[in-house]
């Protein structure tokens, strides 16, 4: 089968969940199918794709003034504002041309919804990954009060975009049951066309080098994209409320917060709390190998908490919130991986 995968971010190097998803899709499909990747042109030199693609094409986002105009236009049309940020006439043109020569088009994320019609009459599979509408709706309950109305408005716009895509597509997939439930709560008639296709992280062997990173003291670790609001919210709750109580109970405990894009406020909060912040760790596997326990005190967001999968892959048990546990395909404490202890309160 000839397949065209259309993404909004080049899949490598993997720094975000959508890149992980795209890379796993390509690795799964290329052994048996001819797959072409259509991705945005990178601002820096792109790594060579680690899978044997039939073809790879890049597209140019529209110039910034045109994208800002598209964002303004969304206010009139009811489209999500973030779709305007990904406006690209070049993508529509290339997708229309490439789709004519394939058997299936896979479109990733609801932000690319405006380009669904460019697939023409080809079968369309939409990989939402997670429900961005659910993400922003839960974020609105935690973010600053003056942003909440705007976040809820964008969540409603995203919900309509997700619904339209699911109705247009032959099949829609998401990574977690809660994202599917969010869509079917609005469109129950789509139950047979929306499915869960989980993410996976390969188990990593603990090497001698990894063992050398272990501290003589017990160490708790929080990992993730620190520019992503659900992670920022979780880390601030951890540093401000949970960590002081932990340190009083276990003075010997160390706390490491690691990930890309930490802001200056988060850096300052980590210093004030006596935690170690590792920005853009060179090897997440090595860092996790030195952990006693991983923490996932998430209170909002959507999809699968990849931080838990990464910890399990490194053989590290996790203490997570009910919201983090809800994003997993299995039950808490599933025998498929190390234990997940669910804690609802800072005291727990």
XYZ file of C-alpha atoms in Angstrom:
348
model
C 0.000 0.000 0.000
C 1.153 3.542 -0.726
C 0.694 5.770 2.324
C 1.206 9.516 2.829
C 1.847 10.676 6.424
C 1.311 14.412 6.953
C 2.706 15.980 10.148
C 3.040 19.468 11.596
C 6.525 18.892 13.032
C 9.531 16.986 11.645
C 9.681 13.719 13.650
C 13.400 13.701 14.530
C 15.022 14.304 16.957
C 12.165 13.232 19.222
C 11.389 15.951 21.765
C 7.588 15.879 21.927
C 4.812 13.338 21.947
C 3.664 14.026 18.376
C 7.203 13.380 17.118
C 7.319 10.099 19.037
C 3.966 9.131 17.550
C 5.050 9.946 13.983
C 8.334 8.068 14.373
C 6.560 4.991 15.726
C 3.999 5.084 12.901
C 6.767 5.244 10.317
C 8.733 2.427 11.970
C 5.619 0.231 12.021
C 4.477 0.960 8.462
C 7.675 1.089 6.396
C 8.528 -2.649 6.521
C 5.348 -3.533 4.615
C 4.254 -0.348 2.828
C 5.607 2.479 0.682
C 5.418 5.487 2.990
C 6.017 9.110 2.048
C 6.482 11.728 4.781
C 5.219 15.278 4.280
C 6.640 17.474 7.049
C 7.450 21.168 7.564
C 10.840 22.441 6.527
C 13.101 22.450 9.579
C 14.787 25.650 10.699
C 17.989 23.721 11.342
C 19.580 20.793 9.558
C 17.291 17.787 9.709
C 18.604 14.398 10.833
C 18.426 11.683 8.199
C 15.211 9.658 8.645
C 16.137 6.437 10.486
C 13.534 4.456 8.510
C 13.519 3.601 4.773
C 10.928 5.992 3.376
C 9.585 5.823 -0.160
C 9.837 9.600 -0.210
C 10.127 12.663 1.993
C 8.938 16.158 1.108
C 8.957 19.360 3.103
C 6.538 22.260 2.982
C 6.860 25.894 3.946
C 4.530 27.481 6.511
C 2.958 30.689 5.280
C 4.821 33.904 6.148
C 4.106 35.195 9.640
C 1.816 38.070 8.524
C -0.402 35.590 6.640
C -0.511 33.240 9.622
C -1.477 36.093 11.930
C -4.186 37.050 9.474
C -5.427 33.455 9.561
C -5.526 33.613 13.372
C -7.596 36.800 13.152
C -9.866 35.161 10.597
C -10.494 32.287 12.990
C -12.245 34.727 15.305
C -14.861 35.232 12.592
C -15.183 31.639 11.353
C -15.158 29.818 14.689
C -12.043 27.828 13.763
C -9.393 27.168 16.437
C -6.879 29.991 16.674
C -3.945 27.586 16.624
C -4.947 26.348 13.167
C -4.078 29.799 11.904
C -0.580 29.445 13.317
C -0.053 26.418 11.054
C -1.505 27.963 7.894
C 0.400 26.932 4.774
C -0.650 27.279 1.148
C 2.404 25.219 0.255
C 1.170 22.301 2.391
C -2.247 22.327 0.726
C -0.652 22.335 -2.732
C 1.820 19.517 -1.983
C -0.752 17.405 -0.157
C -3.175 17.665 -3.073
C -0.468 16.551 -5.509
C 0.917 13.701 -3.382
C -2.491 12.375 -2.314
C -3.372 11.637 -5.940
C -0.708 8.912 -6.025
C -1.356 7.078 -2.732
C -3.890 4.641 -1.298
C -4.191 6.220 2.151
C -3.548 9.629 3.734
C -2.731 9.874 7.448
C -3.207 13.366 8.896
C -1.705 14.025 12.319
C -3.249 16.376 14.924
C -6.380 18.536 14.731
C -4.288 21.613 13.940
C -4.032 20.256 10.383
C -7.821 19.933 10.013
C -8.024 22.693 7.330
C -5.999 20.439 4.994
C -8.276 17.392 5.170
C -10.067 18.345 1.956
C -6.735 18.445 0.102
C -6.666 14.642 0.449
C -9.431 14.571 -2.163
C -11.265 11.272 -2.416
C -8.458 9.233 -0.875
C -9.254 7.333 2.354
C -8.257 9.494 5.321
C -7.030 8.283 8.697
C -6.789 11.038 11.305
C -4.367 10.560 14.192
C -5.459 13.161 16.721
C -2.932 11.692 19.194
C -4.814 13.354 22.021
C -7.818 15.615 22.323
C -6.489 19.171 22.363
C -10.002 20.265 23.355
C -9.766 18.152 26.515
C -6.274 19.490 27.140
C -7.357 23.138 27.090
C -10.590 22.508 28.977
C -8.692 20.923 31.880
C -5.982 23.582 31.653
C -8.611 26.312 32.075
C -9.365 24.988 35.553
C -5.702 25.441 36.605
C -4.295 28.377 34.665
C -4.454 32.069 35.600
C -7.978 33.380 36.071
C -7.718 35.989 33.345
C -6.874 33.312 30.735
C -9.679 30.913 31.569
C -12.393 32.372 29.333
C -10.031 32.397 26.331
C -8.876 28.837 27.033
C -12.446 27.551 27.265
C -13.351 29.345 24.051
C -10.419 27.742 22.230
C -11.350 24.368 23.745
C -14.837 24.677 22.227
C -13.363 25.581 18.844
C -10.986 22.627 19.007
C -13.833 20.302 19.980
C -15.755 21.313 16.851
C -12.640 20.796 14.717
C -12.037 17.342 16.218
C -15.659 16.376 15.622
C -15.577 17.525 11.992
C -12.353 15.606 11.374
C -13.738 12.439 12.969
C -16.845 12.720 10.790
C -14.748 13.289 7.649
C -12.225 10.484 8.292
C -12.644 6.786 7.614
C -11.066 6.175 11.023
C -9.760 8.381 13.838
C -7.251 7.206 16.448
C -6.136 8.618 19.800
C -3.586 7.408 22.349
C -5.795 7.068 25.438
C -9.289 5.977 26.369
C -10.086 9.307 28.020
C -9.482 11.157 24.743
C -11.815 8.794 22.919
C -14.405 9.276 25.671
C -14.141 13.061 25.288
C -14.946 12.813 21.566
C -17.723 10.248 21.954
C -19.259 12.318 24.737
C -19.984 14.871 22.027
C -20.462 12.491 19.086
C -21.607 9.047 20.336
C -22.583 8.037 16.810
C -18.861 7.848 15.928
C -18.146 5.003 18.367
C -17.233 2.532 15.611
C -14.925 5.032 13.868
C -12.826 6.322 16.802
C -10.287 3.903 18.281
C -7.481 3.904 20.852
C -3.994 3.200 19.476
C -1.624 3.536 22.473
C 1.896 4.872 22.533
C 4.693 2.557 23.625
C 8.229 3.056 24.903
C 10.746 0.240 24.517
C 12.279 -1.186 27.679
C 15.847 -0.073 28.221
C 18.541 -2.251 29.745
C 20.385 -0.737 32.713
C 24.062 -0.509 31.787
C 27.097 -0.216 34.019
C 27.303 3.462 33.053
C 23.684 3.915 34.077
C 24.302 2.305 37.450
C 27.167 4.713 38.017
C 24.707 7.611 37.887
C 22.859 6.338 40.950
C 23.275 8.439 44.058
C 23.967 7.112 47.531
C 20.845 9.024 48.537
C 17.310 8.179 47.397
C 16.325 10.337 44.442
C 12.909 11.385 43.139
C 12.750 12.553 39.504
C 10.228 14.567 37.478
C 10.765 14.553 33.708
C 8.970 16.160 30.784
C 8.709 19.126 28.458
C 8.882 21.932 31.024
C 7.405 24.463 28.586
C 4.177 22.430 28.386
C 1.535 23.842 30.737
C 0.388 20.555 32.387
C 4.029 19.868 33.279
C 4.648 23.429 34.491
C 1.550 23.204 36.685
C 2.619 19.822 38.059
C 6.167 20.980 38.812
C 5.007 24.118 40.621
C 2.602 22.061 42.743
C 5.436 19.621 43.404
C 7.943 22.328 44.375
C 5.550 24.536 46.350
C 3.458 21.968 48.225
C 4.570 18.352 47.874
C 8.365 18.655 48.042
C 8.547 20.631 51.320
C 6.495 17.928 53.061
C 8.584 15.172 51.486
C 11.805 16.808 52.598
C 10.560 17.130 56.168
C 9.599 13.463 56.214
C 12.712 12.227 54.377
C 15.556 14.765 54.735
C 17.935 12.512 52.783
C 15.756 12.580 49.660
C 16.980 14.375 46.510
C 14.684 15.889 43.888
C 15.684 16.246 40.226
C 13.491 18.094 37.681
C 14.603 17.480 34.094
C 13.362 18.480 30.656
C 13.420 20.944 27.778
C 12.271 24.591 27.822
C 12.358 25.461 31.541
C 11.384 29.103 32.034
C 13.206 31.520 34.294
C 10.430 31.356 36.913
C 10.705 27.582 37.084
C 14.484 27.741 37.364
C 14.166 30.173 40.257
C 11.517 28.036 41.975
C 13.721 24.942 41.724
C 16.678 26.789 43.239
C 14.541 28.164 46.068
C 13.148 24.698 46.803
C 16.573 23.063 46.908
C 15.860 20.872 43.867
C 18.258 20.161 41.001
C 17.050 21.304 37.578
C 18.559 19.630 34.499
C 17.632 21.515 31.318
C 17.601 19.456 28.108
C 19.225 16.314 29.576
C 21.633 14.655 27.165
C 20.252 11.210 28.031
C 16.885 10.801 29.684
C 17.540 7.079 30.074
C 20.750 7.709 32.003
C 19.025 10.273 34.195
C 16.134 7.928 34.993
C 18.547 5.077 35.679
C 19.779 7.042 38.675
C 16.275 7.516 40.123
C 14.675 5.715 43.041
C 11.185 6.825 42.066
C 9.604 8.976 39.352
C 6.862 11.490 40.126
C 3.885 12.409 37.926
C 1.621 14.789 39.907
C -0.324 15.920 36.818
C -3.602 17.781 37.357
C -4.601 18.564 33.766
C -3.796 17.746 30.148
C -4.745 14.927 27.784
C -3.332 11.860 26.118
C -0.825 9.489 27.709
C 1.676 10.755 30.319
C 4.822 9.746 28.447
C 6.890 10.443 31.558
C 5.364 7.328 33.141
C 6.135 5.180 30.091
C 9.721 6.493 30.062
C 10.140 5.702 33.757
C 8.724 2.209 33.329
C 11.017 1.648 30.341
C 13.954 2.436 32.636
C 12.626 0.125 35.358
C 11.673 2.960 37.718
C 8.420 2.843 39.744
C 6.119 5.861 39.643
C 3.973 7.813 42.081
C 1.338 9.631 40.059
C -1.889 11.562 40.445
C -5.274 10.073 39.510
C -5.265 12.280 36.384
C -1.899 10.854 35.319
C -3.086 7.291 35.956
C -6.259 7.888 33.935
C -4.190 8.489 30.820
C -2.716 4.984 30.834
C -4.134 2.159 28.766
C -3.792 -0.338 31.630
C -4.819 -0.290 35.249
C -2.708 1.200 38.023
C -0.113 -1.321 39.123
C -0.525 -3.357 35.921
C 1.853 -6.286 35.830
C 3.076 -5.101 32.415
C 5.415 -2.660 34.155
C 6.761 -1.520 37.513
C 4.253 -0.328 40.060
C 2.274 2.887 39.744
C 1.140 4.160 43.124
C -1.725 6.636 42.790
C -1.697 9.563 45.226
C -4.541 12.089 45.331
C -3.187 14.546 47.904
C 0.217 15.976 48.845
C 0.055 13.947 52.062
C -0.379 10.726 50.111
